Amino acid sequence: MAKPEIHTMEELSAAIGVSRPTLSRYFQDPTKVSKSSVERIRRGLERVEYIPNFFATRMNRKTTGMIGVIIPYLNDLFFTRLLESIERAAMRAGYTVITQCSHSDPEIEARAAETFLSMNVDGAVVAPLGNHSDLKVYERLNARLPFVLMDSRPARLSGVDFVGTDHIQSTGLITEYLGRVGGPPVFLAMPRVNFNALEREVAYIAKMEELGLEPTIIGVDPLNAEGHFEAHGLAVLDRYFSKGDFINSSILCANDRVAIGALRAAAHHGLEPGSLRRGGLRIAGHDDYPLSQFMIPTLTTVAQNVEAIGQAAVDRLIEKLRVEKFQANQTVQLMDGVLKVRDSA
Amino acid sequence: MAKPEIHTMEELSAAIGVSRPTLSRYFQDPTKVSKSSVERIRRGLERVEYIPNFFATRMNRKTTGMIGVIIPYLNDLFFTRLLESIERAAMRAGYTVITQCSHSDPEIEARAAETFLSMNVDGAVVAPLGNHSDLKVYERLNARLPFVLMDSRPARLSGVDFVGTDHIQSTGLITEYLGRVGGPPVFLAMPRVNFNALEREVAYIAKMEELGLEPTIIGVDPLNAEGHFEAHGLAVLDRYFSKGDFINSSILCANDRVAIGALRAAAHHGLEPGSLRRGGLRIAGHDDYPLSQFMIPTLTTVAQNVEAIGQAAVDRLIEKLRVEKFQANQTVQLMDGVLKVRDSA
DNA sequence: CTCTATTCTTAACACGTGTAAAAACGTCTT
DNA sequence: AAGACGTTTTTACACGTGTTAAGAATAGAG
């Protein structure tokens, strides 16, 4: 049962009687070798245990066929969906994805970038950490690799390609909806862990002013550690609801995870947010988090087109690494959000 | 501003006046080099852009310092928590984690295993895909690497280390609790995507028989594609509730995601699951999914000790790769679940 | 100042595969 | 049978770093 283990192409060449360069070509692209040889090699490999050494192959090829992806954290289904869509798109294009998670730590993010450089990845896609991440890391990657930022965009960074949601549009859309069907919406901010947090605040204010309404923002000061969005939404609204504030308001949460905390706060105070009764409490979110449709009540939100963002990021990356050094001008792709009207607002 | 880019140690050696072998030792372990040289190298590296080539270093070292991790899917916070705890544990021990996601596809899982072998990872931790995954993949990894399975354990696989939750204990715990505070619990199964699905069913039946109660299992036939646990729970209970079945039962869901769907089904039918009223509908889950505490009502469940499982898996792996070929006997570590009594049951 | 221990440099080979050039082989056409 | 063409083999060098052996340089102790 135990096939003999073979560790080098040289040995394999001796074992199955095909020259090493032919084997090398076979493993890179079987069509580069005549059918008769392919057959001989196939049969040989069945009798023997051999895998080409990953490092040795990558070291000598001009292209490694790998793209590096960095996401800020894993415990968020939004990012895992994004990651999945990127992996699928990359797989379709024949690339291998190496994922690194920065765990909300700029140092880890910087180290991951170095790893990508030292691995000669063909390109890199990064979802930035946030305000406290080191912009030099992105500039460095952008200067040395085909590089695309996604999801959230540092304000003070120029010349870097970006793919994400148009928050002016998406946040404006739901702000307008809330203003139309209920009272003027209040914005429940999220901890400013990334640049989208602020972008959505700004978009909300702009839309409110356009509608001639007075913007109100609550929950800016983070009460919790980063990344605990639900706990943040719960804590902020629990305080307000305890004082009787906002119990009849339309509340637009900066994202669905905050909104889930908000729904919990409402339930805790016996409030039933919903669009049915005019004038009552309404709660809405942003992102269309996978669980939002199962919340009680189901959560009204704006869906980000995650699949399109992942696909576009990979497409743009591949476009860049094809033209090699032509350094085309900066591309910024902003996808529209889609309103998902459910029961909560 | 732009430092000169240096691509090899040879060039670096010439540029900063330190011999190549000394540089090699410096990058592997700076303490292997005298303080004066360390200082000279440090200063040199500040004036120059250089990163050792990842592949060339890994190819020649006997140990790569990498451990491979395979998880079945990303869009589940249970697995991302597990992954995070493994990454933390590995980082503490000085190892780099390479993650691959099998996307519920045995072929991708097998390919990931091959990749790990060809990368000469020092060890591998795998959360199995499920019934349809190829056991030979695990046997192969186990024969060639320090290897640990986690989370879910194939029944017909021997001699492989395992770390996971003791489902007899955990499921027994909540079954007993439900039986004590309410009517005899019904078990809402989950699609049998992994071995835990069946283990929990069996554990439920065993405990029920121990308690002298009649076990009832519903939702075994999956109505949905794999991985859509919430939709499964919702669909199954929606059917039953529509007919008036189980509306006053204690329902133990195979995991929290199923339970979230179950809560949604209850809400849809105007039912309010909870422990307050005797004799009414109760819903409980398993896992302590991160969002369970924010559900409406908050979800009663059994917490898996994810942090301990990740840590134990890494510990065991490191233990194995220290003793190298001593092939110690099989180790099976089962962690206890902890009851989390909340509002839903 | 010499002796010894440490650390460094030099030189060389190793790892496993990519790749190029030239020679050898096979098959098909004429 | 000769020629043309495509494929394979042979041979050799390349990639960037690990690693070793021998000798040179340096430091500290006496």
mmCIF file of C-alpha atoms in Angstrom, chain A residues 5 49 51-56 58-59 64 66 73-77 80 83-84 87 91 97 100-101 103 108 111 114-115 117-120 140 144 230-231 234 260-261 263-264 267 289 291 293-298 343, chain B residues 5 49 51-56 58-59 64 66 73-77 80 83-84 87 91 97 100-101 103 108 111 114-115 117-120 140 144 230-231 234 260-261 263-264 267 289 291 293-298 343:
data_model
loop_
_atom_site.group_PDB
_atom_site.id
_atom_site.type_symbol
_atom_site.label_atom_id
_atom_site.label_comp_id
_atom_site.label_asym_id
_atom_site.label_seq_id
_atom_site.Cartn_x
_atom_site.Cartn_y
_atom_site.Cartn_z
ATOM 1 C CA GLU A 5 8.277 8.393 -1.302
ATOM 2 C CA GLU A 49 4.547 9.332 -3.913
ATOM 3 C CA ILE A 51 4.804 16.344 -4.882
ATOM 4 C CA PRO A 52 6.903 19.106 -6.417
ATOM 5 C CA ASN A 53 8.480 21.309 -3.789
ATOM 6 C CA PHE A 54 6.405 24.449 -3.400
ATOM 7 C CA PHE A 55 9.328 26.712 -2.594
ATOM 8 C CA ALA A 56 11.705 25.470 -5.237
ATOM 9 C CA ARG A 58 8.097 29.361 -6.773
ATOM 10 C CA MET A 59 11.637 30.560 -6.368
ATOM 11 C CA THR A 64 4.276 32.839 -8.389
ATOM 12 C CA MET A 66 -0.254 33.894 -5.700
ATOM 13 C CA TYR A 73 -10.367 40.684 11.438
ATOM 14 C CA LEU A 74 -12.033 37.370 10.991
ATOM 15 C CA ASN A 75 -14.839 37.523 13.507
ATOM 16 C CA ASP A 76 -17.056 39.529 11.187
ATOM 17 C CA LEU A 77 -19.152 37.868 8.542
ATOM 18 C CA THR A 80 -15.439 36.610 5.574
ATOM 19 C CA LEU A 83 -12.780 37.028 1.509
ATOM 20 C CA GLU A 84 -14.831 34.209 0.058
ATOM 21 C CA GLU A 87 -11.047 33.519 -3.158
ATOM 22 C CA MET A 91 -9.547 30.619 -8.116
ATOM 23 C CA VAL A 97 -4.864 33.238 -2.384
ATOM 24 C CA GLN A 100 -3.377 37.100 6.435
ATOM 25 C CA CYS A 101 -5.466 38.618 9.178
ATOM 26 C CA HIS A 103 -6.187 41.158 14.055
ATOM 27 C CA ILE A 108 0.743 42.504 12.333
ATOM 28 C CA ARG A 111 4.432 42.204 9.014
ATOM 29 C CA GLU A 114 6.486 42.220 4.407
ATOM 30 C CA THR A 115 5.656 38.549 4.147
ATOM 31 C CA LEU A 117 6.833 41.039 -0.509
ATOM 32 C CA SER A 118 9.241 38.329 0.546
ATOM 33 C CA MET A 119 7.006 35.718 -1.061
ATOM 34 C CA ASN A 120 6.965 37.558 -4.368
ATOM 35 C CA ARG A 140 5.130 50.583 0.050
ATOM 36 C CA ARG A 144 6.324 47.474 -5.393
ATOM 37 C CA GLU A 230 -23.228 44.658 18.855
ATOM 38 C CA ALA A 231 -22.193 45.442 22.407
ATOM 39 C CA LEU A 234 -26.657 47.768 22.882
ATOM 40 C CA ILE A 260 -28.356 44.018 16.083
ATOM 41 C CA GLY A 261 -27.230 45.458 19.396
ATOM 42 C CA LEU A 263 -32.593 45.687 18.413
ATOM 43 C CA ARG A 264 -31.481 43.940 21.566
ATOM 44 C CA ALA A 267 -36.275 44.402 23.241
ATOM 45 C CA TYR A 289 -25.107 41.258 7.354
ATOM 46 C CA LEU A 291 -27.993 37.312 9.852
ATOM 47 C CA GLN A 293 -32.841 38.705 7.613
ATOM 48 C CA PHE A 294 -33.232 36.429 10.651
ATOM 49 C CA MET A 295 -33.380 39.139 13.281
ATOM 50 C CA ILE A 296 -36.519 39.910 15.219
ATOM 51 C CA PRO A 297 -37.864 41.969 13.634
ATOM 52 C CA THR A 298 -36.073 41.354 10.353
ATOM 53 C CA ASP A 343 -39.738 44.802 9.156
ATOM 54 C CA GLU B 5 16.386 48.053 -3.369
ATOM 55 C CA GLU B 49 15.546 48.106 1.215
ATOM 56 C CA ILE B 51 13.778 41.414 2.732
ATOM 57 C CA PRO B 52 15.120 37.864 2.735
ATOM 58 C CA ASN B 53 13.435 35.717 0.101
ATOM 59 C CA PHE B 54 10.723 33.670 1.746
ATOM 60 C CA PHE B 55 11.126 30.662 -0.530
ATOM 61 C CA ALA B 56 14.888 30.479 -0.525
ATOM 62 C CA ARG B 58 12.252 28.011 3.694
ATOM 63 C CA MET B 59 13.689 25.678 1.118
ATOM 64 C CA THR B 64 9.829 26.029 8.088
ATOM 65 C CA MET B 66 4.797 27.180 9.528
ATOM 66 C CA TYR B 73 -15.880 27.351 5.656
ATOM 67 C CA LEU B 74 -15.375 30.943 6.594
ATOM 68 C CA ASN B 75 -18.912 32.225 6.801
ATOM 69 C CA ASP B 76 -19.403 30.837 10.271
ATOM 70 C CA LEU B 77 -18.265 32.718 13.344
ATOM 71 C CA THR B 80 -13.430 32.055 12.643
ATOM 72 C CA LEU B 83 -9.110 30.046 13.705
ATOM 73 C CA GLU B 84 -8.339 33.158 15.686
ATOM 74 C CA GLU B 87 -3.512 31.892 15.207
ATOM 75 C CA MET B 91 1.926 33.229 17.178
ATOM 76 C CA VAL B 97 -0.121 29.998 10.306
ATOM 77 C CA GLN B 100 -6.770 27.296 3.733
ATOM 78 C CA CYS B 101 -10.521 27.107 3.497
ATOM 79 C CA HIS B 103 -15.300 25.798 0.997
ATOM 80 C CA ILE B 108 -10.315 21.738 -2.398
ATOM 81 C CA ARG B 111 -5.628 20.120 -2.692
ATOM 82 C CA GLU B 114 -1.167 18.623 -0.899
ATOM 83 C CA THR B 115 -0.149 22.259 -0.731
ATOM 84 C CA LEU B 117 2.896 18.805 2.112
ATOM 85 C CA SER B 118 4.654 20.553 -0.732
ATOM 86 C CA MET B 119 5.347 23.532 1.525
ATOM 87 C CA ASN B 120 6.935 21.356 4.148
ATOM 88 C CA ARG B 140 -2.012 10.759 4.457
ATOM 89 C CA ARG B 144 3.660 12.346 6.944
ATOM 90 C CA GLU B 230 -30.419 29.577 9.957
ATOM 91 C CA ALA B 231 -32.525 29.033 6.859
ATOM 92 C CA LEU B 234 -36.459 28.608 9.988
ATOM 93 C CA ILE B 260 -31.438 31.612 15.366
ATOM 94 C CA GLY B 261 -33.556 30.404 12.478
ATOM 95 C CA LEU B 263 -36.292 31.984 16.921
ATOM 96 C CA ARG B 264 -37.154 33.684 13.671
ATOM 97 C CA ALA B 267 -41.478 35.268 15.877
ATOM 98 C CA TYR B 289 -22.359 31.592 18.841
ATOM 99 C CA LEU B 291 -24.454 36.667 18.466
ATOM 100 C CA GLN B 293 -26.425 36.812 23.605
ATOM 101 C CA PHE B 294 -27.950 39.513 21.385
ATOM 102 C CA MET B 295 -30.834 37.480 20.062
ATOM 103 C CA ILE B 296 -34.427 38.221 20.995
ATOM 104 C CA PRO B 297 -34.915 36.576 23.353
ATOM 105 C CA THR B 298 -31.297 35.986 24.333
ATOM 106 C CA ASP B 343 -34.005 33.959 28.267
#
